[in-house]
Amino acid sequence: GDSVTQMEGPVTLSEEAFLTINCTYTATGYPSLFWYVQYPGEGLQLLLKATKADDKGSNKGFEATYRKETTSFHLEKGSVQVSDSAVYFCALSASTPLVFGKGTRLSVIA
Amino acid sequence: KAGVTQTPRYLIKTRGQQVTLSCSPISGHRSVSWYQQTPGQGLQFLFEYFSETQRNKGNFPGRFSGRQFSNSRSEMNVSTLELGDSALYLCASSLVSPGLAGQETQYFGPGTRLLVL
């Protein structure tokens, strides 16, 4: 079945550091790919998405490119802030509802 | 436009009881999906409703059930609660069913945190 694998955390970075969270997927068909973020005590917020190969999703300084050849959708941000501390989930949606990775907890220290 | 709302936000029950959670989707959205989030299992899909019909169901026992009303609001019910049912239950809505259009974006509510004692 469809699955998502993302790097295990926690990830701890200093403010203004570069962030990469790796995400790879296995799916039949042509899935859409998503990154969701969950702040403490809250639900999931859509961060960005890409619906076809080579699409780049971007939002709030975060970017991810849909790479079909490597089945990857890595999340990047050039300069993280303390307010980016949260849990990040990679997810895919093909012909079924969302399939999530296990989440990566990011802590940014000042 | 108001987001997805879920009630109640917090709930404490004892084993053997039953519970009903409610979800109101974004106005105009006709699909509602439910997910369970636990530290051990992560985010797992429970079921999805579109136009009052269950379109898809995850791998959960029959104690977990749901329904959708004509105004697209949805409820999920868990009967005979077990300790392992303690979790954050998330509802997500989308314009149409993700099963019909995989590109459809799902928008999540804040969740209901259920604690079973």
PDB file of C-alpha atoms in Angstrom:
ATOM      1  CA  GLY A   1       0.000   0.000   0.000  1.00  0.00           C
ATOM      2  CA  ASP A   2       0.878   3.656  -0.051  1.00  0.00           C
ATOM      3  CA  SER A   3       3.375   4.841   2.544  1.00  0.00           C
ATOM      4  CA  VAL A   4       5.432   7.859   3.596  1.00  0.00           C
ATOM      5  CA  THR A   5       8.814   7.772   5.311  1.00  0.00           C
ATOM      6  CA  GLN A   6      10.242  10.888   6.869  1.00  0.00           C
ATOM      7  CA  MET A   7      13.380  11.478   8.863  1.00  0.00           C
ATOM      8  CA  GLU A   8      13.058  10.838  12.546  1.00  0.00           C
ATOM      9  CA  GLY A   9      13.563  13.669  14.931  1.00  0.00           C
ATOM     10  CA  PRO A  10      13.836  15.472  17.036  1.00  0.00           C
ATOM     11  CA  VAL A  11      15.724  18.081  15.065  1.00  0.00           C
ATOM     12  CA  THR A  12      17.242  20.936  17.042  1.00  0.00           C
ATOM     13  CA  LEU A  13      18.549  23.990  15.227  1.00  0.00           C
ATOM     14  CA  SER A  14      19.738  27.429  16.140  1.00  0.00           C
ATOM     15  CA  GLU A  15      17.797  30.412  14.875  1.00  0.00           C
ATOM     16  CA  GLU A  16      18.659  31.350  11.261  1.00  0.00           C
ATOM     17  CA  ALA A  17      20.012  27.866  10.491  1.00  0.00           C
ATOM     18  CA  PHE A  18      19.090  25.983   7.315  1.00  0.00           C
ATOM     19  CA  LEU A  19      16.420  23.307   7.636  1.00  0.00           C
ATOM     20  CA  THR A  20      15.934  20.114   5.652  1.00  0.00           C
ATOM     21  CA  ILE A  21      13.435  17.428   6.595  1.00  0.00           C
ATOM     22  CA  ASN A  22      13.596  14.426   4.296  1.00  0.00           C
ATOM     23  CA  CYS A  23      10.471  12.714   3.020  1.00  0.00           C
ATOM     24  CA  THR A  24      10.156   9.804   0.601  1.00  0.00           C
ATOM     25  CA  TYR A  25       7.039   8.016  -0.509  1.00  0.00           C
ATOM     26  CA  THR A  26       5.722   4.845  -2.073  1.00  0.00           C
ATOM     27  CA  ALA A  27       2.489   5.063  -4.014  1.00  0.00           C
ATOM     28  CA  THR A  28       0.634   3.622  -6.954  1.00  0.00           C
ATOM     29  CA  GLY A  29      -0.636   6.142  -9.409  1.00  0.00           C
ATOM     30  CA  TYR A  30       0.150   9.836  -9.215  1.00  0.00           C
ATOM     31  CA  PRO A  31      -0.269  11.144  -5.692  1.00  0.00           C
ATOM     32  CA  SER A  32      -0.476  14.696  -4.494  1.00  0.00           C
ATOM     33  CA  LEU A  33       2.054  15.499  -1.787  1.00  0.00           C
ATOM     34  CA  PHE A  34       1.609  17.691   1.258  1.00  0.00           C
ATOM     35  CA  TRP A  35       3.427  19.083   4.237  1.00  0.00           C
ATOM     36  CA  TYR A  36       1.359  19.785   7.331  1.00  0.00           C
ATOM     37  CA  VAL A  37       2.550  21.454  10.529  1.00  0.00           C
ATOM     38  CA  GLN A  38       1.223  20.906  14.043  1.00  0.00           C
ATOM     39  CA  TYR A  39       1.923  23.442  16.761  1.00  0.00           C
ATOM     40  CA  PRO A  40       1.639  22.368  20.405  1.00  0.00           C
ATOM     41  CA  GLY A  41      -1.946  21.678  21.436  1.00  0.00           C
ATOM     42  CA  GLU A  42      -3.347  22.334  17.989  1.00  0.00           C
ATOM     43  CA  GLY A  43      -4.583  20.460  14.931  1.00  0.00           C
ATOM     44  CA  LEU A  44      -2.811  20.210  11.598  1.00  0.00           C
ATOM     45  CA  GLN A  45      -2.272  23.190   9.358  1.00  0.00           C
ATOM     46  CA  LEU A  46      -1.519  22.828   5.673  1.00  0.00           C
ATOM     47  CA  LEU A  47       1.938  24.243   5.023  1.00  0.00           C
ATOM     48  CA  LEU A  48       2.336  23.551   1.303  1.00  0.00           C
ATOM     49  CA  LYS A  49       1.430  21.077  -1.398  1.00  0.00           C
ATOM     50  CA  ALA A  50       2.413  19.892  -4.876  1.00  0.00           C
ATOM     51  CA  THR A  51       0.168  17.978  -7.219  1.00  0.00           C
ATOM     52  CA  LYS A  52       2.468  16.771  -9.999  1.00  0.00           C
ATOM     53  CA  ALA A  53       6.079  15.974 -10.739  1.00  0.00           C
ATOM     54  CA  ASP A  54       8.521  18.924 -10.627  1.00  0.00           C
ATOM     55  CA  ASP A  55       5.944  21.161  -8.926  1.00  0.00           C
ATOM     56  CA  LYS A  56       7.377  23.279  -6.149  1.00  0.00           C
ATOM     57  CA  GLY A  57       5.160  24.126  -3.192  1.00  0.00           C
ATOM     58  CA  SER A  58       6.088  27.109  -1.059  1.00  0.00           C
ATOM     59  CA  ASN A  59       4.704  29.029   1.891  1.00  0.00           C
ATOM     60  CA  LYS A  60       6.134  31.161   4.731  1.00  0.00           C
ATOM     61  CA  GLY A  61       9.690  30.587   3.498  1.00  0.00           C
ATOM     62  CA  PHE A  62       9.287  26.812   3.346  1.00  0.00           C
ATOM     63  CA  GLU A  63       9.712  24.976   0.047  1.00  0.00           C
ATOM     64  CA  ALA A  64       9.420  21.420  -1.225  1.00  0.00           C
ATOM     65  CA  THR A  65       9.786  20.024  -4.752  1.00  0.00           C
ATOM     66  CA  TYR A  66       7.918  16.954  -6.002  1.00  0.00           C
ATOM     67  CA  ARG A  67      10.646  14.637  -7.331  1.00  0.00           C
ATOM     68  CA  LYS A  68       9.124  11.655  -9.096  1.00  0.00           C
ATOM     69  CA  GLU A  69      12.454  10.113 -10.070  1.00  0.00           C
ATOM     70  CA  THR A  70      13.553   9.888  -6.442  1.00  0.00           C
ATOM     71  CA  THR A  71      10.009   9.647  -4.987  1.00  0.00           C
ATOM     72  CA  SER A  72      10.855  12.460  -2.597  1.00  0.00           C
ATOM     73  CA  PHE A  73       9.338  15.670  -1.263  1.00  0.00           C
ATOM     74  CA  HIS A  74      11.939  17.144   1.079  1.00  0.00           C
ATOM     75  CA  LEU A  75      11.012  20.221   3.117  1.00  0.00           C
ATOM     76  CA  GLU A  76      13.511  23.104   3.235  1.00  0.00           C
ATOM     77  CA  LYS A  77      13.749  26.541   4.782  1.00  0.00           C
ATOM     78  CA  GLY A  78      16.711  28.850   4.463  1.00  0.00           C
ATOM     79  CA  SER A  79      16.541  30.518   7.865  1.00  0.00           C
ATOM     80  CA  VAL A  80      14.422  29.065  10.666  1.00  0.00           C
ATOM     81  CA  GLN A  81      12.889  31.071  13.496  1.00  0.00           C
ATOM     82  CA  VAL A  82      11.925  30.111  17.032  1.00  0.00           C
ATOM     83  CA  SER A  83       8.293  30.331  15.944  1.00  0.00           C
ATOM     84  CA  ASP A  84       8.885  27.448  13.485  1.00  0.00           C
ATOM     85  CA  SER A  85       9.188  25.014  16.394  1.00  0.00           C
ATOM     86  CA  ALA A  86       6.513  22.394  15.745  1.00  0.00           C
ATOM     87  CA  VAL A  87       5.952  18.887  14.411  1.00  0.00           C
ATOM     88  CA  TYR A  88       6.037  18.552  10.625  1.00  0.00           C
ATOM     89  CA  PHE A  89       4.176  15.815   8.759  1.00  0.00           C
ATOM     90  CA  CYS A  90       4.701  14.730   5.187  1.00  0.00           C
ATOM     91  CA  ALA A  91       1.617  13.197   3.577  1.00  0.00           C
ATOM     92  CA  LEU A  92       0.347  11.866   0.277  1.00  0.00           C
ATOM     93  CA  SER A  93      -3.062  11.478  -1.276  1.00  0.00           C
ATOM     94  CA  ALA A  94      -3.648   9.264  -4.289  1.00  0.00           C
ATOM     95  CA  SER A  95      -7.021   7.594  -4.682  1.00  0.00           C
ATOM     96  CA  THR A  96      -7.427   7.260  -0.932  1.00  0.00           C
ATOM     97  CA  PRO A  97      -7.439   9.705   1.978  1.00  0.00           C
ATOM     98  CA  LEU A  98      -4.225  11.095   3.396  1.00  0.00           C
ATOM     99  CA  VAL A  99      -1.372   8.786   4.343  1.00  0.00           C
ATOM    100  CA  PHE A 100       1.013  10.433   6.808  1.00  0.00           C
ATOM    101  CA  GLY A 101       4.591  10.008   7.822  1.00  0.00           C
ATOM    102  CA  LYS A 102       5.329   9.685  11.533  1.00  0.00           C
ATOM    103  CA  GLY A 103       6.221  13.351  11.923  1.00  0.00           C
ATOM    104  CA  THR A 104       9.446  15.209  12.667  1.00  0.00           C
ATOM    105  CA  ARG A 105       9.660  17.414  15.725  1.00  0.00           C
ATOM    106  CA  LEU A 106      11.638  20.596  15.139  1.00  0.00           C
ATOM    107  CA  SER A 107      12.956  22.735  17.982  1.00  0.00           C
ATOM    108  CA  VAL A 108      14.567  26.066  17.159  1.00  0.00           C
ATOM    109  CA  ILE A 109      16.595  27.735  19.893  1.00  0.00           C
ATOM    110  CA  ALA A 110      17.453  31.428  20.040  1.00  0.00           C
TER     111      ALA A 110
ATOM    112  CA  LYS B   1     -14.631  31.924   6.119  1.00  0.00           C
ATOM    113  CA  ALA B   2     -14.677  29.968   9.374  1.00  0.00           C
ATOM    114  CA  GLY B   3     -12.456  26.922   9.624  1.00  0.00           C
ATOM    115  CA  VAL B   4     -13.262  23.405  10.704  1.00  0.00           C
ATOM    116  CA  THR B   5     -14.671  23.293  14.219  1.00  0.00           C
ATOM    117  CA  GLN B   6     -14.742  20.335  16.556  1.00  0.00           C
ATOM    118  CA  THR B   7     -16.578  19.866  19.827  1.00  0.00           C
ATOM    119  CA  PRO B   8     -15.829  19.178  22.533  1.00  0.00           C
ATOM    120  CA  ARG B   9     -12.142  20.048  22.652  1.00  0.00           C
ATOM    121  CA  TYR B  10     -11.416  17.850  25.658  1.00  0.00           C
ATOM    122  CA  LEU B  11     -13.177  14.831  27.047  1.00  0.00           C
ATOM    123  CA  ILE B  12     -12.559  12.386  29.880  1.00  0.00           C
ATOM    124  CA  LYS B  13     -14.401   9.070  29.920  1.00  0.00           C
ATOM    125  CA  THR B  14     -14.051   5.755  31.697  1.00  0.00           C
ATOM    126  CA  ARG B  15     -13.648   2.322  30.161  1.00  0.00           C
ATOM    127  CA  GLY B  16     -16.845   0.829  28.830  1.00  0.00           C
ATOM    128  CA  GLN B  17     -18.541   4.171  28.210  1.00  0.00           C
ATOM    129  CA  GLN B  18     -19.364   5.529  24.803  1.00  0.00           C
ATOM    130  CA  VAL B  19     -18.555   8.928  23.330  1.00  0.00           C
ATOM    131  CA  THR B  20     -19.760  11.094  20.468  1.00  0.00           C
ATOM    132  CA  LEU B  21     -17.556  13.716  18.834  1.00  0.00           C
ATOM    133  CA  SER B  22     -18.790  16.410  16.501  1.00  0.00           C
ATOM    134  CA  CYS B  23     -17.253  18.138  13.497  1.00  0.00           C
ATOM    135  CA  SER B  24     -18.508  21.092  11.461  1.00  0.00           C
ATOM    136  CA  PRO B  25     -16.694  21.445   8.126  1.00  0.00           C
ATOM    137  CA  ILE B  26     -15.773  24.614   6.303  1.00  0.00           C
ATOM    138  CA  SER B  27     -18.834  26.116   4.672  1.00  0.00           C
ATOM    139  CA  GLY B  28     -19.380  24.535   1.263  1.00  0.00           C
ATOM    140  CA  HIS B  29     -17.211  21.509   1.946  1.00  0.00           C
ATOM    141  CA  ARG B  30     -19.037  18.226   1.484  1.00  0.00           C
ATOM    142  CA  SER B  31     -16.391  15.723   2.498  1.00  0.00           C
ATOM    143  CA  VAL B  32     -15.415  15.024   6.099  1.00  0.00           C
ATOM    144  CA  SER B  33     -12.653  12.646   7.144  1.00  0.00           C
ATOM    145  CA  TRP B  34     -11.702  11.510  10.625  1.00  0.00           C
ATOM    146  CA  TYR B  35      -8.221  10.618  11.854  1.00  0.00           C
ATOM    147  CA  GLN B  36      -6.882   9.294  15.124  1.00  0.00           C
ATOM    148  CA  GLN B  37      -3.534  10.563  16.382  1.00  0.00           C
ATOM    149  CA  THR B  38      -1.584   8.724  19.074  1.00  0.00           C
ATOM    150  CA  PRO B  39       2.112   8.907  20.047  1.00  0.00           C
ATOM    151  CA  GLY B  40       2.631   5.250  19.173  1.00  0.00           C
ATOM    152  CA  GLN B  41       0.681   4.853  15.931  1.00  0.00           C
ATOM    153  CA  GLY B  42       0.836   8.397  14.597  1.00  0.00           C
ATOM    154  CA  LEU B  43      -1.987   9.612  12.360  1.00  0.00           C
ATOM    155  CA  GLN B  44      -4.366   6.911  11.210  1.00  0.00           C
ATOM    156  CA  PHE B  45      -7.392   7.270   8.958  1.00  0.00           C
ATOM    157  CA  LEU B  46     -10.726   6.273  10.474  1.00  0.00           C
ATOM    158  CA  PHE B  47     -13.349   6.990   7.819  1.00  0.00           C
ATOM    159  CA  GLU B  48     -14.554   9.489   5.292  1.00  0.00           C
ATOM    160  CA  TYR B  49     -18.024  10.741   4.491  1.00  0.00           C
ATOM    161  CA  PHE B  50     -19.176  12.521   1.378  1.00  0.00           C
ATOM    162  CA  SER B  51     -22.757  13.608   0.777  1.00  0.00           C
ATOM    163  CA  GLU B  52     -23.945  11.596   3.793  1.00  0.00           C
ATOM    164  CA  THR B  53     -22.365   8.358   2.513  1.00  0.00           C
ATOM    165  CA  GLN B  54     -19.348   6.607   3.954  1.00  0.00           C
ATOM    166  CA  ARG B  55     -16.914   6.434   1.056  1.00  0.00           C
ATOM    167  CA  ASN B  56     -13.893   4.958   2.736  1.00  0.00           C
ATOM    168  CA  LYS B  57     -13.029   3.240   5.983  1.00  0.00           C
ATOM    169  CA  GLY B  58      -9.758   2.604   7.748  1.00  0.00           C
ATOM    170  CA  ASN B  59      -8.714  -0.450   9.692  1.00  0.00           C
ATOM    171  CA  PHE B  60     -10.512   0.150  12.977  1.00  0.00           C
ATOM    172  CA  PRO B  61     -12.922  -2.125  14.871  1.00  0.00           C
ATOM    173  CA  GLY B  62     -16.663  -1.774  14.544  1.00  0.00           C
ATOM    174  CA  ARG B  63     -16.788   0.118  17.859  1.00  0.00           C
ATOM    175  CA  PHE B  64     -15.822   3.145  15.803  1.00  0.00           C
ATOM    176  CA  SER B  65     -18.638   4.519  13.700  1.00  0.00           C
ATOM    177  CA  GLY B  66     -19.675   7.764  12.145  1.00  0.00           C
ATOM    178  CA  ARG B  67     -22.291   9.564  10.177  1.00  0.00           C
ATOM    179  CA  GLN B  68     -22.811  12.715   8.199  1.00  0.00           C
ATOM    180  CA  PHE B  69     -25.835  14.924   8.124  1.00  0.00           C
ATOM    181  CA  SER B  70     -27.420  16.767   5.211  1.00  0.00           C
ATOM    182  CA  ASN B  71     -25.643  20.005   6.238  1.00  0.00           C
ATOM    183  CA  SER B  72     -22.307  18.111   5.993  1.00  0.00           C
ATOM    184  CA  ARG B  73     -21.721  18.156   9.738  1.00  0.00           C
ATOM    185  CA  SER B  74     -20.353  14.855  10.959  1.00  0.00           C
ATOM    186  CA  GLU B  75     -20.258  12.878  14.152  1.00  0.00           C
ATOM    187  CA  MET B  76     -18.153   9.944  15.173  1.00  0.00           C
ATOM    188  CA  ASN B  77     -19.054   7.537  17.931  1.00  0.00           C
ATOM    189  CA  VAL B  78     -16.891   5.171  19.888  1.00  0.00           C
ATOM    190  CA  SER B  79     -18.695   2.544  21.938  1.00  0.00           C
ATOM    191  CA  THR B  80     -17.321   0.432  24.780  1.00  0.00           C
ATOM    192  CA  LEU B  81     -14.283   2.638  25.253  1.00  0.00           C
ATOM    193  CA  GLU B  82     -10.898   1.073  25.910  1.00  0.00           C
ATOM    194  CA  LEU B  83      -7.791   2.648  27.418  1.00  0.00           C
ATOM    195  CA  GLY B  84      -6.121   2.466  24.015  1.00  0.00           C
ATOM    196  CA  ASP B  85      -8.766   4.778  22.552  1.00  0.00           C
ATOM    197  CA  SER B  86      -7.147   7.718  24.330  1.00  0.00           C
ATOM    198  CA  ALA B  87      -6.028   9.946  21.499  1.00  0.00           C
ATOM    199  CA  LEU B  88      -6.446  13.194  19.638  1.00  0.00           C
ATOM    200  CA  TYR B  89      -9.279  12.804  17.128  1.00  0.00           C
ATOM    201  CA  LEU B  90      -8.941  15.083  14.137  1.00  0.00           C
ATOM    202  CA  CYS B  91     -11.567  15.977  11.619  1.00  0.00           C
ATOM    203  CA  ALA B  92     -10.711  17.282   8.170  1.00  0.00           C
ATOM    204  CA  SER B  93     -12.938  18.709   5.472  1.00  0.00           C
ATOM    205  CA  SER B  94     -12.557  19.166   1.730  1.00  0.00           C
ATOM    206  CA  LEU B  95     -14.720  20.375  -1.109  1.00  0.00           C
ATOM    207  CA  VAL B  96     -15.099  16.947  -2.657  1.00  0.00           C
ATOM    208  CA  SER B  97     -14.050  13.466  -1.736  1.00  0.00           C
ATOM    209  CA  PRO B  98     -10.299  12.810  -1.781  1.00  0.00           C
ATOM    210  CA  GLY B  99     -11.197   9.421  -3.197  1.00  0.00           C
ATOM    211  CA  LEU B 100     -12.597  11.145  -6.263  1.00  0.00           C
ATOM    212  CA  ALA B 101      -9.857  13.704  -6.633  1.00  0.00           C
ATOM    213  CA  GLY B 102      -6.524  12.915  -5.004  1.00  0.00           C
ATOM    214  CA  GLN B 103      -5.451  16.520  -5.398  1.00  0.00           C
ATOM    215  CA  GLU B 104      -8.143  17.672  -3.050  1.00  0.00           C
ATOM    216  CA  THR B 105      -6.715  19.497  -0.035  1.00  0.00           C
ATOM    217  CA  GLN B 106      -8.008  18.562   3.388  1.00  0.00           C
ATOM    218  CA  TYR B 107      -8.281  21.227   6.085  1.00  0.00           C
ATOM    219  CA  PHE B 108      -8.085  20.142   9.680  1.00  0.00           C
ATOM    220  CA  GLY B 109      -9.860  21.208  12.828  1.00  0.00           C
ATOM    221  CA  PRO B 110      -8.165  21.635  16.216  1.00  0.00           C
ATOM    222  CA  GLY B 111      -9.114  18.135  17.330  1.00  0.00           C
ATOM    223  CA  THR B 112     -10.849  16.566  20.307  1.00  0.00           C
ATOM    224  CA  ARG B 113      -8.527  15.156  22.931  1.00  0.00           C
ATOM    225  CA  LEU B 114     -10.090  12.062  24.491  1.00  0.00           C
ATOM    226  CA  LEU B 115      -8.729  10.533  27.669  1.00  0.00           C
ATOM    227  CA  VAL B 116     -10.077   7.153  28.731  1.00  0.00           C
ATOM    228  CA  LEU B 117      -9.503   6.207  32.369  1.00  0.00           C
TER     229      LEU B 117
END
